[in-house]
Short mmCIF file of C-alpha atoms and ligand atoms in Angstrom, two decimals:
data_model
loop_
_atom_site.label_atom_id
_atom_site.label_comp_id
_atom_site.label_asym_id
_atom_site.label_seq_id
_atom_site.Cartn_x
_atom_site.Cartn_y
_atom_site.Cartn_z
CA MET A 22 82.75 -48.32 -30.95
CA PRO A 23 78.96 -47.73 -30.76
CA ASP A 24 77.30 -47.28 -27.37
CA VAL A 25 74.62 -49.78 -28.32
CA ILE A 26 74.36 -52.60 -30.86
CA VAL A 27 70.77 -53.62 -31.65
CA VAL A 28 70.29 -57.04 -33.26
CA GLY A 29 67.12 -57.28 -35.39
CA GLY A 30 65.62 -54.63 -37.65
CA GLY A 31 61.88 -55.14 -37.20
CA VAL A 32 59.53 -52.62 -35.59
CA ILE A 33 60.94 -53.42 -32.13
CA GLY A 34 64.63 -53.05 -33.03
CA LEU A 35 64.05 -49.95 -35.17
CA SER A 36 61.90 -48.24 -32.51
CA ILE A 37 64.55 -48.94 -29.87
CA ALA A 38 67.34 -47.63 -32.14
CA TRP A 39 65.34 -44.48 -32.90
CA GLU A 40 64.56 -43.86 -29.23
CA LEU A 41 68.15 -44.44 -28.06
CA ALA A 42 69.65 -42.31 -30.83
CA GLY A 43 67.23 -39.55 -29.74
CA GLN A 44 69.08 -39.55 -26.39
CA GLY A 45 72.38 -38.90 -28.14
CA LEU A 46 73.64 -42.50 -28.02
CA ALA A 47 75.68 -43.91 -30.91
CA VAL A 48 73.63 -46.87 -32.17
CA ARG A 49 74.33 -49.56 -34.77
CA ILE A 50 71.50 -51.90 -35.84
CA LEU A 51 72.17 -55.25 -37.51
CA GLU A 52 69.54 -56.94 -39.68
CA GLN A 53 70.04 -60.38 -41.24
CA GLY A 54 67.86 -59.63 -44.27
CA VAL A 55 66.13 -56.42 -45.31
CA PHE A 56 65.03 -53.94 -42.61
CA GLY A 57 61.39 -54.17 -41.59
CA ARG A 58 60.37 -56.98 -43.93
CA GLU A 59 59.46 -59.76 -41.51
CA SER A 60 56.57 -59.99 -39.03
CA SER A 61 56.39 -56.22 -38.61
CA TRP A 62 55.74 -55.73 -42.34
CA ALA A 63 53.25 -58.64 -42.49
CA GLY A 64 51.11 -57.39 -39.61
CA ALA A 65 47.73 -55.70 -39.92
CA GLY A 66 48.63 -52.50 -38.02
CA MET A 67 45.75 -52.70 -35.55
CA LEU A 68 46.21 -50.61 -32.42
CA PRO A 69 43.47 -51.60 -29.97
CA PRO A 70 42.50 -49.24 -27.14
CA GLY A 71 43.80 -49.64 -23.62
CA SER A 72 43.78 -47.59 -20.44
CA LEU A 73 46.15 -47.21 -17.53
CA VAL A 74 43.28 -46.20 -15.22
CA ASN A 75 42.56 -49.64 -13.80
CA ALA A 76 44.77 -51.97 -15.81
CA ARG A 77 45.59 -54.84 -13.50
CA THR A 78 47.63 -57.30 -15.57
CA PRO A 79 51.07 -56.52 -17.05
CA GLU A 80 49.59 -57.05 -20.54
CA ALA A 81 46.80 -54.53 -19.88
CA ARG A 82 49.30 -52.01 -18.48
CA LEU A 83 51.53 -52.35 -21.54
CA ARG A 84 48.47 -51.94 -23.80
CA GLY A 85 47.29 -48.92 -21.82
CA ALA A 86 50.71 -47.26 -21.96
CA ALA A 87 51.06 -47.99 -25.69
CA HIS A 88 47.60 -46.57 -26.40
CA GLN A 89 48.48 -43.36 -24.57
CA MET A 90 51.81 -43.02 -26.41
CA TRP A 91 50.85 -43.69 -30.03
CA PRO A 92 49.49 -40.26 -31.13
CA GLU A 93 52.56 -38.39 -29.87
CA TRP A 94 55.00 -41.10 -31.00
CA SER A 95 53.49 -41.02 -34.47
CA ASP A 96 53.48 -37.18 -34.63
CA SER A 97 57.08 -36.99 -33.55
CA LEU A 98 58.14 -39.56 -36.18
CA THR A 99 56.17 -37.75 -38.89
CA SER A 100 57.62 -34.37 -38.02
CA SER A 101 61.20 -35.64 -37.98
CA THR A 102 60.88 -37.62 -41.25
CA GLY A 103 58.13 -35.91 -43.26
CA MET A 104 56.62 -39.37 -43.80
CA ASP A 105 52.93 -40.06 -43.13
CA ASN A 106 52.62 -43.50 -41.53
CA GLY A 107 48.83 -43.61 -41.91
CA PHE A 108 48.11 -43.55 -38.16
CA ILE A 109 44.37 -42.85 -37.68
CA ARG A 110 41.70 -43.28 -35.04
CA CYS A 111 39.36 -45.38 -37.19
CA GLY A 112 37.26 -46.95 -34.43
CA GLY A 113 36.59 -50.63 -33.96
CA LEU A 114 33.60 -52.92 -33.98
CA GLU A 115 33.85 -56.18 -32.06
CA VAL A 116 31.25 -58.64 -33.31
CA ARG A 117 30.12 -62.22 -32.65
CA LEU A 118 28.69 -64.60 -35.23
CA SER A 119 25.97 -67.23 -34.74
CA SER A 120 27.53 -70.51 -33.74
CA ALA A 121 26.28 -74.05 -34.33
CA GLU A 122 27.92 -75.20 -31.08
CA GLY A 123 25.45 -73.20 -29.01
CA ASP A 124 28.20 -71.51 -26.93
CA ASP A 125 27.09 -69.14 -24.24
CA VAL A 126 27.92 -66.10 -26.37
CA GLU A 127 25.65 -63.81 -24.38
CA THR A 128 27.45 -64.32 -21.04
CA GLU A 129 30.91 -64.23 -22.61
CA PHE A 130 30.07 -61.07 -24.55
CA HIS A 131 28.84 -59.20 -21.46
CA ARG A 132 31.84 -60.36 -19.43
CA GLU A 133 34.15 -59.00 -22.12
CA VAL A 134 32.40 -55.60 -22.24
CA GLU A 135 32.43 -55.34 -18.42
CA GLY A 136 36.13 -56.31 -18.27
CA LEU A 137 37.07 -53.57 -20.74
CA ARG A 138 34.96 -50.96 -18.94
CA LEU A 139 36.49 -51.88 -15.59
CA GLU A 140 39.91 -51.37 -17.14
CA GLY A 141 38.86 -47.87 -18.22
CA VAL A 142 38.44 -48.53 -21.95
CA VAL A 143 35.58 -46.66 -23.67
CA VAL A 144 33.02 -49.22 -24.93
CA GLU A 145 29.74 -48.28 -26.63
CA THR A 146 26.89 -50.77 -26.67
CA GLU A 147 23.66 -50.57 -28.68
CA SER A 148 20.90 -52.97 -29.66
CA LEU A 149 21.67 -55.14 -32.67
CA ALA A 150 19.00 -53.26 -34.65
CA GLN A 151 20.79 -49.96 -33.97
CA VAL A 152 24.15 -51.48 -34.90
CA ARG A 153 22.66 -52.76 -38.18
CA GLN A 154 21.27 -49.31 -38.92
CA ARG A 155 24.72 -47.78 -38.55
CA PHE A 156 26.51 -50.66 -40.31
CA PRO A 157 24.06 -52.07 -42.88
CA MET A 158 26.83 -54.05 -44.57
CA LEU A 159 26.95 -56.59 -41.69
CA GLY A 160 25.77 -60.09 -42.62
CA PRO A 161 22.79 -61.94 -41.07
CA ASP A 162 25.13 -64.18 -39.00
CA VAL A 163 26.19 -61.25 -36.81
CA THR A 164 24.46 -61.70 -33.46
CA HIS A 165 26.30 -59.29 -31.11
CA ALA A 166 28.40 -56.16 -31.52
CA TYR A 167 29.98 -53.39 -29.47
CA SER A 168 32.02 -50.37 -30.55
CA LEU A 169 35.49 -49.28 -29.46
CA PRO A 170 35.68 -45.63 -30.60
CA ASP A 171 39.36 -45.29 -29.60
CA PHE A 172 40.57 -48.15 -31.79
CA CYS A 173 43.38 -46.92 -34.10
CA GLN A 174 45.41 -48.30 -36.98
CA VAL A 175 48.73 -47.60 -38.68
CA ARG A 176 49.96 -48.56 -42.18
CA ASN A 177 52.79 -50.69 -40.86
CA PRO A 178 54.93 -50.82 -44.06
CA ARG A 179 54.87 -47.00 -44.09
CA HIS A 180 55.58 -46.83 -40.36
CA LEU A 181 58.61 -49.08 -40.85
CA GLN A 182 59.86 -46.87 -43.66
CA ALA A 183 59.40 -43.82 -41.45
CA LEU A 184 61.35 -45.51 -38.63
CA GLN A 185 64.21 -46.26 -41.03
CA ILE A 186 64.30 -42.65 -42.20
CA GLY A 187 64.03 -41.49 -38.57
CA CYS A 188 66.96 -43.72 -37.59
CA ALA A 189 69.05 -42.39 -40.50
CA VAL A 190 68.22 -38.78 -39.52
CA ARG A 191 69.40 -39.49 -35.96
CA GLY A 192 72.66 -41.02 -37.21
CA VAL A 193 71.93 -44.69 -36.53
CA GLU A 194 74.30 -46.96 -38.46
CA MET A 195 72.09 -49.47 -40.26
CA VAL A 196 73.67 -52.68 -41.55
CA SER A 197 71.49 -55.05 -43.60
CA GLY A 198 72.47 -58.59 -44.63
CA ALA A 199 74.24 -58.99 -41.27
CA VAL A 200 73.30 -62.39 -39.87
CA VAL A 201 74.36 -62.52 -36.23
CA ARG A 202 75.37 -66.11 -35.52
CA LYS A 203 77.92 -65.89 -32.73
CA ILE A 204 77.89 -63.90 -29.50
CA VAL A 205 81.33 -63.52 -27.91
CA THR A 206 81.37 -63.14 -24.10
CA ARG A 207 84.09 -62.50 -21.52
CA GLY A 208 83.09 -62.94 -17.88
CA ASP A 209 79.71 -61.34 -17.36
CA ARG A 210 79.94 -59.15 -20.48
CA ILE A 211 79.27 -59.51 -24.17
CA GLU A 212 82.34 -58.29 -26.05
CA SER A 213 81.03 -58.54 -29.58
CA VAL A 214 78.64 -60.21 -31.97
CA GLN A 215 79.81 -61.88 -35.14
CA ALA A 216 77.67 -61.03 -38.18
CA SER A 217 78.66 -62.68 -41.42
CA ASP A 218 82.44 -62.00 -41.51
CA THR A 219 82.46 -58.89 -39.35
CA GLU A 220 82.89 -58.54 -35.60
CA HIS A 221 80.75 -55.79 -34.05
CA ARG A 222 81.93 -54.52 -30.67
CA GLY A 223 79.70 -52.38 -28.48
CA ALA A 224 79.18 -51.25 -24.91
CA GLU A 225 75.60 -52.56 -24.66
CA PHE A 226 73.70 -55.11 -26.77
CA VAL A 227 69.93 -55.26 -27.33
CA PHE A 228 68.48 -58.43 -28.88
CA ALA A 229 65.27 -57.82 -30.84
CA GLY A 230 65.25 -60.75 -33.24
CA GLY A 231 61.48 -61.44 -33.26
CA ALA A 232 60.63 -65.10 -33.87
CA TRP A 233 64.36 -65.94 -34.22
CA SER A 234 65.22 -64.70 -30.72
CA GLY A 235 64.90 -68.01 -28.86
CA GLU A 236 67.37 -69.72 -31.20
CA LEU A 237 69.83 -66.78 -31.19
CA LEU A 238 69.93 -66.39 -27.40
CA ARG A 239 70.23 -70.09 -26.63
CA GLN A 240 74.04 -69.76 -26.93
CA LEU A 241 73.94 -67.39 -23.93
CA GLY A 242 72.15 -70.00 -21.87
CA ALA A 243 68.92 -67.97 -22.02
CA THR A 244 65.85 -70.17 -22.11
CA LEU A 245 63.46 -67.81 -23.87
CA LEU A 246 60.73 -69.97 -25.33
CA ILE A 247 59.99 -67.89 -28.40
CA GLU A 248 58.75 -69.71 -31.47
CA PRO A 249 57.29 -68.62 -34.83
CA LEU A 250 53.49 -68.73 -35.17
CA LYS A 251 52.47 -68.15 -38.77
CA GLY A 252 49.69 -65.69 -39.63
CA GLN A 253 48.25 -65.45 -43.14
CA ILE A 254 46.58 -62.33 -44.55
CA VAL A 255 44.48 -61.75 -47.67
CA LEU A 256 44.27 -58.30 -49.25
CA LEU A 257 41.04 -57.32 -51.03
CA GLN A 258 40.15 -54.23 -53.07
CA ALA A 259 36.66 -52.97 -52.30
CA ILE A 260 35.74 -49.69 -53.94
CA PRO A 261 33.69 -47.97 -52.64
CA LEU A 262 34.91 -48.98 -49.19
CA ALA A 263 32.04 -50.71 -47.38
CA PHE A 264 32.92 -49.57 -43.84
CA ARG A 265 35.46 -47.57 -41.80
CA PRO A 266 36.04 -49.26 -38.42
CA VAL A 267 38.21 -52.32 -37.93
CA ILE A 268 35.86 -55.29 -37.47
CA GLN A 269 37.10 -58.01 -35.14
CA VAL A 270 35.56 -61.38 -34.45
CA GLY A 271 37.79 -62.67 -31.68
CA ARG A 272 41.11 -63.41 -33.38
CA GLU A 273 39.91 -62.81 -36.94
CA TYR A 274 39.43 -59.37 -38.42
CA LEU A 275 38.80 -57.02 -41.34
CA VAL A 276 40.97 -53.91 -41.47
CA PRO A 277 39.79 -51.28 -43.99
CA ARG A 278 42.46 -48.92 -45.34
CA SER A 279 41.52 -45.46 -46.53
CA ASP A 280 42.40 -46.33 -50.17
CA GLY A 281 39.70 -49.02 -50.46
CA ARG A 282 41.88 -51.99 -49.55
CA ILE A 283 40.71 -54.41 -46.86
CA LEU A 284 43.07 -56.71 -44.99
CA VAL A 285 41.52 -59.98 -43.90
CA GLY A 286 43.37 -61.82 -41.16
CA SER A 287 44.50 -64.05 -39.76
CA THR A 288 45.43 -67.63 -39.09
CA GLU A 289 47.55 -68.97 -36.23
CA GLU A 290 49.66 -71.91 -37.38
CA ARG A 291 52.70 -73.80 -36.14
CA SER A 292 54.71 -74.47 -39.30
CA GLY A 293 58.23 -73.54 -38.24
CA PHE A 294 59.81 -70.79 -40.33
CA ASP A 295 57.67 -71.63 -43.41
CA LYS A 296 55.98 -68.41 -44.59
CA ARG A 297 54.04 -69.80 -47.55
CA ASN A 298 50.29 -69.23 -47.90
CA THR A 299 48.09 -72.33 -47.99
CA ALA A 300 44.84 -73.07 -49.84
CA GLU A 301 43.11 -73.79 -46.53
CA GLY A 302 44.38 -70.58 -44.90
CA VAL A 303 43.39 -68.31 -47.77
CA SER A 304 40.01 -69.95 -48.43
CA GLY A 305 39.14 -69.83 -44.70
CA LEU A 306 39.88 -66.10 -44.59
CA LEU A 307 37.79 -65.44 -47.71
CA ARG A 308 34.84 -67.37 -46.25
CA PHE A 309 35.17 -65.47 -42.97
CA ALA A 310 35.20 -62.06 -44.73
CA GLN A 311 32.03 -62.81 -46.71
CA ARG A 312 30.24 -64.12 -43.63
CA VAL A 313 30.84 -60.84 -41.80
CA VAL A 314 30.30 -58.54 -44.80
CA PRO A 315 28.52 -60.49 -47.59
CA SER A 316 29.06 -57.72 -50.19
CA LEU A 317 32.77 -58.53 -50.11
CA LYS A 318 31.98 -61.39 -52.50
CA ASP A 319 32.43 -58.75 -55.24
CA ALA A 320 35.73 -57.39 -53.88
CA HIS A 321 38.82 -58.01 -55.98
CA PHE A 322 41.50 -60.31 -54.66
CA GLU A 323 44.77 -58.34 -54.69
CA LYS A 324 47.30 -60.58 -52.96
CA CYS A 325 48.06 -62.64 -49.88
CA TRP A 326 51.08 -63.11 -47.62
CA ALA A 327 52.12 -64.54 -44.29
CA GLY A 328 54.38 -63.54 -41.42
CA LEU A 329 55.92 -65.17 -38.37
CA ARG A 330 54.72 -63.80 -35.06
CA PRO A 331 57.18 -64.16 -32.19
CA TYR A 332 55.12 -66.32 -29.83
CA SER A 333 56.28 -66.63 -26.24
CA GLY A 334 53.71 -69.07 -24.90
CA SER A 335 52.90 -66.78 -21.95
CA GLY A 336 51.47 -64.12 -24.28
CA LYS A 337 53.84 -61.65 -22.58
CA PRO A 338 56.88 -60.15 -24.28
CA SER A 339 60.33 -60.32 -22.70
CA ILE A 340 61.63 -56.80 -22.17
CA GLY A 341 64.63 -56.20 -19.94
CA ARG A 342 68.13 -57.26 -18.96
CA LEU A 343 69.21 -60.84 -19.55
CA PRO A 344 70.26 -62.48 -16.28
CA GLN A 345 73.95 -63.24 -15.68
CA LEU A 346 75.14 -60.65 -18.23
CA SER A 347 75.73 -57.02 -17.33
CA ASN A 348 75.40 -55.52 -20.82
CA ALA A 349 72.68 -57.56 -22.59
CA LEU A 350 69.02 -56.67 -23.00
CA VAL A 351 66.19 -58.43 -24.77
CA ALA A 352 62.99 -57.09 -26.37
CA ALA A 353 61.18 -59.96 -28.02
CA GLY A 354 58.14 -62.22 -27.98
CA HIS A 355 55.48 -59.58 -28.70
CA PHE A 356 53.26 -62.13 -30.49
CA ARG A 357 50.11 -60.40 -31.87
CA TYR A 358 50.86 -56.97 -30.40
CA GLY A 359 54.38 -55.98 -31.45
CA LEU A 360 53.40 -53.00 -33.58
CA HIS A 361 51.10 -51.73 -30.89
CA LEU A 362 53.62 -52.24 -28.07
CA SER A 363 56.64 -50.90 -30.00
CA PRO A 364 56.67 -47.36 -28.51
CA ILE A 365 56.39 -48.50 -24.88
CA THR A 366 58.97 -51.26 -25.50
CA ALA A 367 61.45 -48.71 -26.87
CA VAL A 368 60.88 -46.39 -23.91
CA LEU A 369 61.24 -49.22 -21.36
CA ILE A 370 64.52 -50.34 -22.94
CA ARG A 371 65.79 -46.74 -22.86
CA GLU A 372 64.78 -46.36 -19.19
CA ILE A 373 66.40 -49.65 -18.18
CA LEU A 374 69.57 -49.05 -20.21
CA LEU A 375 70.08 -45.50 -18.98
CA GLN A 376 69.09 -46.40 -15.41
CA GLN A 377 66.19 -43.96 -15.47
CA THR A 378 63.02 -44.43 -13.44
CA VAL A 379 61.15 -47.26 -15.11
CA GLN A 380 57.54 -46.20 -15.54
CA LEU A 381 55.96 -49.65 -15.42
CA PRO A 382 56.25 -52.27 -12.68
CA GLU A 383 58.96 -54.89 -13.05
CA GLU A 384 56.58 -57.71 -13.91
CA CYS A 385 55.74 -55.82 -17.13
CA CYS A 386 59.36 -55.71 -18.13
CA VAL A 387 60.60 -59.26 -18.04
CA GLY A 388 58.44 -61.99 -19.54
C1 FAD B 415 49.60 -61.72 -39.91
C2 FAD B 415 50.04 -60.88 -38.75
C3 FAD B 415 49.21 -59.86 -38.29
C4 FAD B 415 49.63 -59.05 -37.23
N1 FAD B 415 48.85 -58.01 -36.85
C5 FAD B 415 49.27 -57.17 -35.86
C6 FAD B 415 48.51 -56.04 -35.51
O1 FAD B 415 47.47 -55.77 -36.11
N2 FAD B 415 48.95 -55.24 -34.48
C7 FAD B 415 50.11 -55.51 -33.81
O2 FAD B 415 50.45 -54.77 -32.89
N3 FAD B 415 50.86 -56.59 -34.14
C8 FAD B 415 50.47 -57.41 -35.15
N4 FAD B 415 51.21 -58.52 -35.48
C9 FAD B 415 52.36 -58.87 -34.65
C10 FAD B 415 53.55 -58.01 -34.97
O3 FAD B 415 53.73 -57.97 -36.35
C11 FAD B 415 54.79 -58.58 -34.26
O4 FAD B 415 54.53 -58.75 -32.89
C12 FAD B 415 55.96 -57.62 -34.43
O5 FAD B 415 56.17 -57.38 -35.79
C13 FAD B 415 57.23 -58.15 -33.80
O6 FAD B 415 58.26 -57.26 -34.14
P1 FAD B 415 59.76 -57.71 -34.07
O7 FAD B 415 60.58 -56.55 -34.45
O8 FAD B 415 60.01 -58.36 -32.74
O9 FAD B 415 59.86 -58.91 -35.14
P2 FAD B 415 60.20 -58.88 -36.69
O10 FAD B 415 59.45 -57.88 -37.42
O11 FAD B 415 60.09 -60.29 -37.16
O12 FAD B 415 61.70 -58.41 -36.69
C14 FAD B 415 62.76 -59.18 -36.19
C15 FAD B 415 63.94 -58.94 -37.11
O13 FAD B 415 65.10 -59.53 -36.57
C16 FAD B 415 65.88 -60.04 -37.62
N5 FAD B 415 66.77 -61.06 -37.08
C17 FAD B 415 66.41 -62.21 -36.47
N6 FAD B 415 67.50 -62.91 -36.11
C18 FAD B 415 68.57 -62.19 -36.51
C19 FAD B 415 69.97 -62.41 -36.45
N7 FAD B 415 70.50 -63.52 -35.93
N8 FAD B 415 70.81 -61.46 -36.97
C20 FAD B 415 70.31 -60.31 -37.51
N9 FAD B 415 68.98 -60.08 -37.61
C21 FAD B 415 68.12 -61.00 -37.12
C22 FAD B 415 64.82 -60.61 -38.57
O14 FAD B 415 65.32 -60.76 -39.89
C23 FAD B 415 63.73 -59.58 -38.49
O15 FAD B 415 63.79 -58.58 -39.49
C24 FAD B 415 50.86 -59.32 -36.58
C25 FAD B 415 51.69 -60.32 -37.06
C26 FAD B 415 51.30 -61.09 -38.15
C27 FAD B 415 52.24 -62.15 -38.68
#
């Protein structure tokens, strides 16, 4: 019988399995479809900077811890698998566009910069003329910009492949096509989970089912309000690559990959578990991209896709033990930040499960 059964093979479940197997635990991970092909594959791989220096909110502390962990986490995965996940410190440029509504962009913009600096994040500000000199590809609608030199990115499909190899190297049993429908309990313990026709018994159970988690855990009486929030992405080919840093405009962004591809994201839509692209979603993203970088009108359209972010409503993930059960943990609801927060989530689950000192305050652990 495995020490731990992990349900859900996205970046969260795979990172947890890899971390726990690294401690010598026998781990089995159950995935209803194909490993790493849901939200984690669809994401853009942005890893924004954070700092633990003055982070006050649980979200900022998680971001700060994740930012600190990524370089070593990535190195360790690369050296144990030989697979390059494309992790780089590419820098970021946060910009604002002229708005017909006459919002008070100036005040908001300065408040944002101050907030980040107070937290301990490195922010570089320059005049717009200086920014345009450094980034001449920016369109005339750009009115404000600041740089985040510590912004990083990872090629998430490659990272997921590396995690699968890493899990295999550490002896994790990986079962795909295993749809967990029933959770069998006795007293305050889970005895087994039923996946397709097989019963999987384990000592501890970790539920990392992404956007499906709310539905799955309802049978345990857990009221985790996690729902799918669709995000569409368009992939362009722009050779030569017009810029290097990730460009963000609030919740929309352009992520340049080193091979000349540019990801344009993303929408936020409530459409249940429907992952289809829409004409409105794709055309909106194409308009946005050309407004920020007009020369992208000549880029080639490669493809588009969509994924289902696990949205918790509070914006905070749920990481920790499920109440009323002595051997059940949850790690879900990471919304827009699951790739970024995957290393710290895996470490927190390991610390809680092995009763080690938990390095972040409790309010960071349970959403
Ligand atoms: C368009 C888009 C852009 C994004 N960009 C970024 C970004 O730049 N940076 C960032 O950090 N995050 C980003 N995200 C968010 C990030 O992708 C998610 O937060 C993260 O992938 C969540 O990981 P997960 O493992 O919880 O979920 P998933 O990757 O969805 O994995 C959950 C897995 O559990 C399986 N599962 C569910 N129920 C069961 C069951 N009953 N039995 C067995 N298996 C089950 C599912 O099949 C799935 O494979 C983005 C998301 C989208 C959609």
